[in-house]
């Protein structure tokens, strides 16, 4: 009896469960059916396309073109600095490459020259090699002497043609060398005022006063100073002082033989010539005695 009741209960549950599953399956299909219907409706509807005379495609193309141009300009601006730096770097590297090529060529020529000399000397006796070396040194000395003479002539010409009048003007209280490039003889005769400006040129200058000034400034005897008139007097006196000073400095530098302390020259007074050499960085005063001057030994500085 108990078994029959249990079987009856199981059958009832099975019937109720099957009906519930049917109800659930039907309710779950409804959203999908709605979505399916919507998709089918959209798929069956023709898409929106502007009519043939519409300006919408042109506007869209214009907007896209404008956007592309703006982005391209922004990119070019951002890359401009990098491009300039790259160009400068390229120029520097090209210059370095050219220098290295020149250096390489010079070294190759020097190496070949040394090889040729070594090969030629291997065939010579010691006496012949010494004689050949002595001849080379003599030729170099002659070449150096010619170059020295040429440079000294050029220096004297520069002093006489360009520098002498300006040195004379500075010694007479006028502008320093280089501030007034054109100075004529009349201006040197007239002199300069206390402010360094050119004085008024007189039609008949006082020759006695002029000769005394020449003697005071450059220490010239009146009979020597009066040999020439005009620019030749003042300018020639300043030029002669400059030539004598440079020659004295050169001779003293050679006699010093590399001794820096012995290369100084004692100045009797400070002159425009000495100041010009100092400003040109050709000479220098003694660090503890402003009355001593020497030329800067450029060759020794390079050797050091």
XYZ file of C-alpha atoms in Angstrom:
304
model
C 0.000 0.000 0.000
C 2.837 2.337 0.819
C 4.536 1.473 -2.477
C 1.441 2.341 -4.483
C 1.269 5.766 -2.835
C 4.898 6.469 -3.681
C 4.470 5.553 -7.327
C 1.439 7.799 -7.554
C 3.405 10.700 -6.101
C 6.295 10.219 -8.600
C 3.911 10.208 -11.543
C 2.308 13.451 -10.384
C 5.707 15.139 -10.022
C 6.755 14.021 -13.487
C 3.602 15.437 -15.006
C 4.029 18.749 -13.165
C 7.759 18.989 -14.127
C 7.119 18.405 -17.821
C 4.448 21.069 -17.926
C 6.775 23.544 -16.128
C 9.608 22.896 -18.614
C 7.273 23.535 -21.499
C 6.201 26.829 -19.923
C 9.833 27.907 -19.291
C 11.009 27.037 -22.777
C 8.210 29.034 -24.287
C 8.938 32.095 -22.144
C 12.706 32.023 -22.957
C 12.165 32.067 -26.716
C 10.153 35.275 -26.778
C 13.143 37.771 -26.521
C 14.955 35.961 -29.275
C 11.904 36.026 -31.450
C 11.660 39.813 -30.933
C 15.322 40.329 -31.806
C 14.995 38.106 -34.858
C 12.053 40.088 -36.086
C 13.881 43.400 -35.580
C 16.949 42.204 -37.499
C 14.827 40.895 -40.332
C 13.013 44.229 -40.523
C 16.271 46.221 -40.568
C 17.802 43.902 -43.151
C 14.809 44.282 -45.369
C 14.845 48.101 -45.161
C 17.044 49.815 -47.827
C 19.996 51.839 -46.306
C 19.995 55.666 -46.162
C 21.895 57.101 -49.105
C 22.038 60.836 -49.876
C 20.373 61.856 -53.081
C 22.496 62.622 -56.096
C 22.475 66.414 -55.623
C 23.225 66.316 -51.892
C 26.277 68.248 -50.578
C 26.789 65.838 -47.698
C 29.484 63.721 -49.443
C 31.439 66.849 -50.351
C 31.200 68.153 -46.779
C 32.397 64.835 -45.381
C 35.307 64.750 -47.821
C 36.192 68.362 -46.987
C 36.159 67.626 -43.260
C 38.415 64.603 -43.736
C 40.803 66.592 -45.943
C 40.994 69.445 -43.431
C 41.680 66.986 -40.623
C 44.465 65.334 -42.638
C 46.078 68.699 -43.466
C 45.968 69.828 -39.825
C 47.543 66.586 -38.647
C 50.243 66.817 -41.344
C 51.124 70.397 -40.367
C 51.340 69.475 -36.709
C 53.655 66.597 -37.579
C 55.880 68.815 -39.722
C 56.174 71.377 -36.918
C 57.053 68.684 -34.410
C 59.705 67.273 -36.732
C 61.156 70.660 -37.789
C 63.475 70.985 -34.788
C 64.692 67.434 -35.167
C 65.361 68.031 -38.870
C 67.401 71.191 -38.163
C 69.460 69.390 -35.553
C 70.066 66.517 -37.936
C 71.177 68.908 -40.699
C 73.597 70.708 -38.373
C 74.972 67.400 -37.175
C 75.394 66.277 -40.777
C 77.305 69.465 -41.649
C 79.594 68.998 -38.647
C 80.248 65.381 -39.532
C 80.936 66.290 -43.164
C 83.448 68.928 -42.050
C 85.088 66.436 -39.693
C 85.248 63.893 -42.492
C 86.917 66.412 -44.808
C 89.456 67.270 -42.088
C 90.169 63.613 -41.482
C 90.704 63.023 -45.196
C 93.149 65.925 -45.400
C 94.946 64.669 -42.310
C 95.085 61.182 -43.763
C 96.546 62.481 -47.017
C 99.160 64.506 -45.148
C 100.120 61.543 -42.993
C 100.351 59.264 -46.013
C 102.599 61.759 -47.798
C 104.745 62.137 -44.697
C 105.029 58.374 -44.252
C 105.969 57.930 -47.886
C 108.533 60.720 -47.602
C 110.071 59.103 -44.533
C 110.183 55.755 -46.299
C 111.880 57.297 -49.309
C 114.400 59.073 -47.085
C 115.104 55.900 -45.155
C 115.599 53.899 -48.340
C 117.872 56.528 -49.859
C 119.953 56.835 -46.689
C 120.392 53.112 -46.428
C 122.375 53.330 -49.640
C 124.575 56.164 -48.320
C 127.601 56.052 -46.096
C 127.438 57.907 -42.759
C 129.567 60.705 -44.213
C 127.280 61.067 -47.230
C 124.169 61.032 -45.028
C 125.651 63.724 -42.776
C 126.572 65.861 -45.779
C 123.078 65.479 -47.244
C 121.506 66.430 -43.921
C 123.790 69.460 -43.648
C 122.791 70.587 -47.138
C 119.119 70.276 -46.203
C 119.639 72.413 -43.111
C 121.470 75.046 -45.146
C 118.642 75.185 -47.661
C 116.114 75.550 -44.844
C 118.160 78.358 -43.306
C 118.282 80.193 -46.624
C 114.544 79.799 -47.036
C 113.917 81.038 -43.497
C 116.224 84.010 -44.080
C 114.344 84.930 -47.255
C 110.991 84.656 -45.500
C 112.271 86.715 -42.574
C 113.529 89.429 -44.903
C 110.234 89.453 -46.781
C 108.215 89.715 -43.574
C 110.404 92.526 -42.230
C 109.965 94.482 -45.458
C 106.215 93.969 -45.284
C 106.231 95.112 -41.643
C 108.187 98.273 -42.464
C 105.840 99.044 -45.351
C 102.798 98.562 -43.129
C 104.283 100.849 -40.485
C 105.185 103.582 -42.969
C 101.995 103.430 -45.060
C 99.299 102.809 -42.448
C 100.479 102.746 -38.857
C 102.899 105.660 -38.498
C 100.349 108.467 -38.837
C 97.966 106.808 -36.355
C 100.782 106.264 -33.856
C 101.771 109.909 -34.213
C 98.184 110.994 -33.573
C 97.991 108.903 -30.394
C 101.346 110.219 -29.173
C 100.080 113.776 -29.756
C 97.022 113.194 -27.556
C 94.627 112.134 -30.302
C 92.576 108.963 -30.735
C 94.165 105.577 -30.176
C 95.325 103.602 -33.169
C 92.357 102.281 -35.106
C 89.774 104.828 -33.944
C 90.617 107.323 -36.702
C 91.798 105.631 -39.876
C 92.361 108.662 -42.114
C 94.795 111.215 -40.658
C 96.388 113.791 -42.958
C 99.519 115.853 -42.506
C 97.664 119.073 -41.696
C 95.845 117.377 -38.840
C 99.094 116.087 -37.357
C 100.578 119.580 -37.575
C 97.510 121.139 -35.904
C 97.447 118.516 -33.148
C 94.554 117.577 -30.885
C 92.731 119.192 -27.972
C 92.437 117.923 -24.412
C 89.441 115.754 -25.341
C 91.394 114.039 -28.113
C 89.484 115.754 -30.907
C 91.285 117.259 -33.915
C 92.293 120.871 -33.364
C 91.532 123.595 -35.868
C 93.977 123.608 -38.750
C 95.903 126.878 -39.065
C 96.976 128.304 -42.394
C 100.451 129.140 -41.029
C 101.478 126.824 -38.187
C 104.126 127.849 -35.694
C 107.179 125.908 -36.891
C 109.229 126.616 -33.771
C 106.477 125.238 -31.536
C 106.141 122.256 -33.802
C 109.861 121.454 -33.670
C 109.864 121.686 -29.870
C 106.922 119.290 -29.761
C 108.759 116.840 -32.005
C 111.747 116.944 -29.701
C 109.614 116.525 -26.568
C 107.498 113.651 -27.894
C 110.048 111.683 -29.902
C 113.328 113.139 -28.675
C 114.400 114.336 -32.112
C 116.994 117.075 -32.542
C 115.535 120.104 -34.229
C 117.933 119.906 -37.168
C 116.774 116.316 -37.887
C 113.111 117.084 -37.333
C 113.178 120.018 -39.717
C 114.487 118.107 -42.702
C 110.949 117.417 -44.065
C 107.657 119.193 -43.764
C 104.101 117.963 -43.280
C 103.145 114.438 -42.451
C 106.651 113.108 -42.981
C 107.872 114.780 -39.779
C 105.354 113.507 -37.199
C 104.486 110.272 -38.982
C 108.095 109.470 -39.844
C 109.167 110.056 -36.245
C 106.447 107.733 -34.923
C 107.215 105.158 -37.620
C 110.923 105.217 -36.860
C 110.178 104.738 -33.164
C 107.966 101.739 -33.969
C 110.588 100.151 -36.228
C 113.348 100.610 -33.682
C 111.200 99.137 -30.918
C 110.193 96.054 -32.917
C 113.773 95.447 -34.072
C 115.039 95.782 -30.505
C 112.389 93.352 -29.257
C 113.168 90.833 -32.008
C 116.912 90.983 -31.401
C 116.452 90.637 -27.656
C 114.166 87.623 -28.138
C 116.765 85.913 -30.330
C 119.611 86.709 -27.940
C 117.592 85.356 -24.999
C 117.751 81.887 -26.549
C 114.480 80.737 -25.016
C 115.083 82.392 -21.633
C 111.813 84.209 -20.982
C 113.267 86.436 -18.276
C 116.066 87.641 -20.570
C 113.732 88.586 -23.440
C 112.515 91.835 -21.821
C 113.494 95.256 -23.149
C 113.709 98.299 -20.880
C 111.481 101.137 -22.120
C 112.656 104.703 -21.486
C 109.004 105.815 -21.486
C 105.554 104.563 -22.405
C 104.747 105.228 -26.060
C 101.904 104.659 -28.484
C 104.041 102.024 -30.215
C 104.374 99.986 -27.021
C 100.670 100.319 -26.227
C 99.768 99.195 -29.745
C 101.900 96.056 -29.414
C 100.228 95.281 -26.097
C 96.703 95.795 -27.465
C 97.567 93.628 -30.467
C 98.690 90.864 -28.061
C 102.049 90.726 -29.810
C 103.977 91.811 -26.722
C 103.460 91.841 -22.976
C 104.678 93.843 -20.000
C 106.679 92.325 -17.191
C 104.243 91.191 -14.480
C 106.065 93.270 -11.824
C 107.676 96.031 -13.906
C 105.608 98.020 -16.403
C 108.762 99.556 -17.903
C 109.847 96.199 -19.346
C 108.377 94.772 -22.519
C 108.944 91.570 -24.492
C 107.528 89.878 -27.558
C 105.344 86.834 -27.034
C 107.277 83.786 -28.202
C 104.543 82.071 -30.191
C 106.828 79.278 -31.361
C 107.852 78.376 -27.839
C 104.238 78.381 -26.677
C 103.350 75.915 -29.426
C 106.296 73.705 -28.589
C 105.244 73.577 -24.939
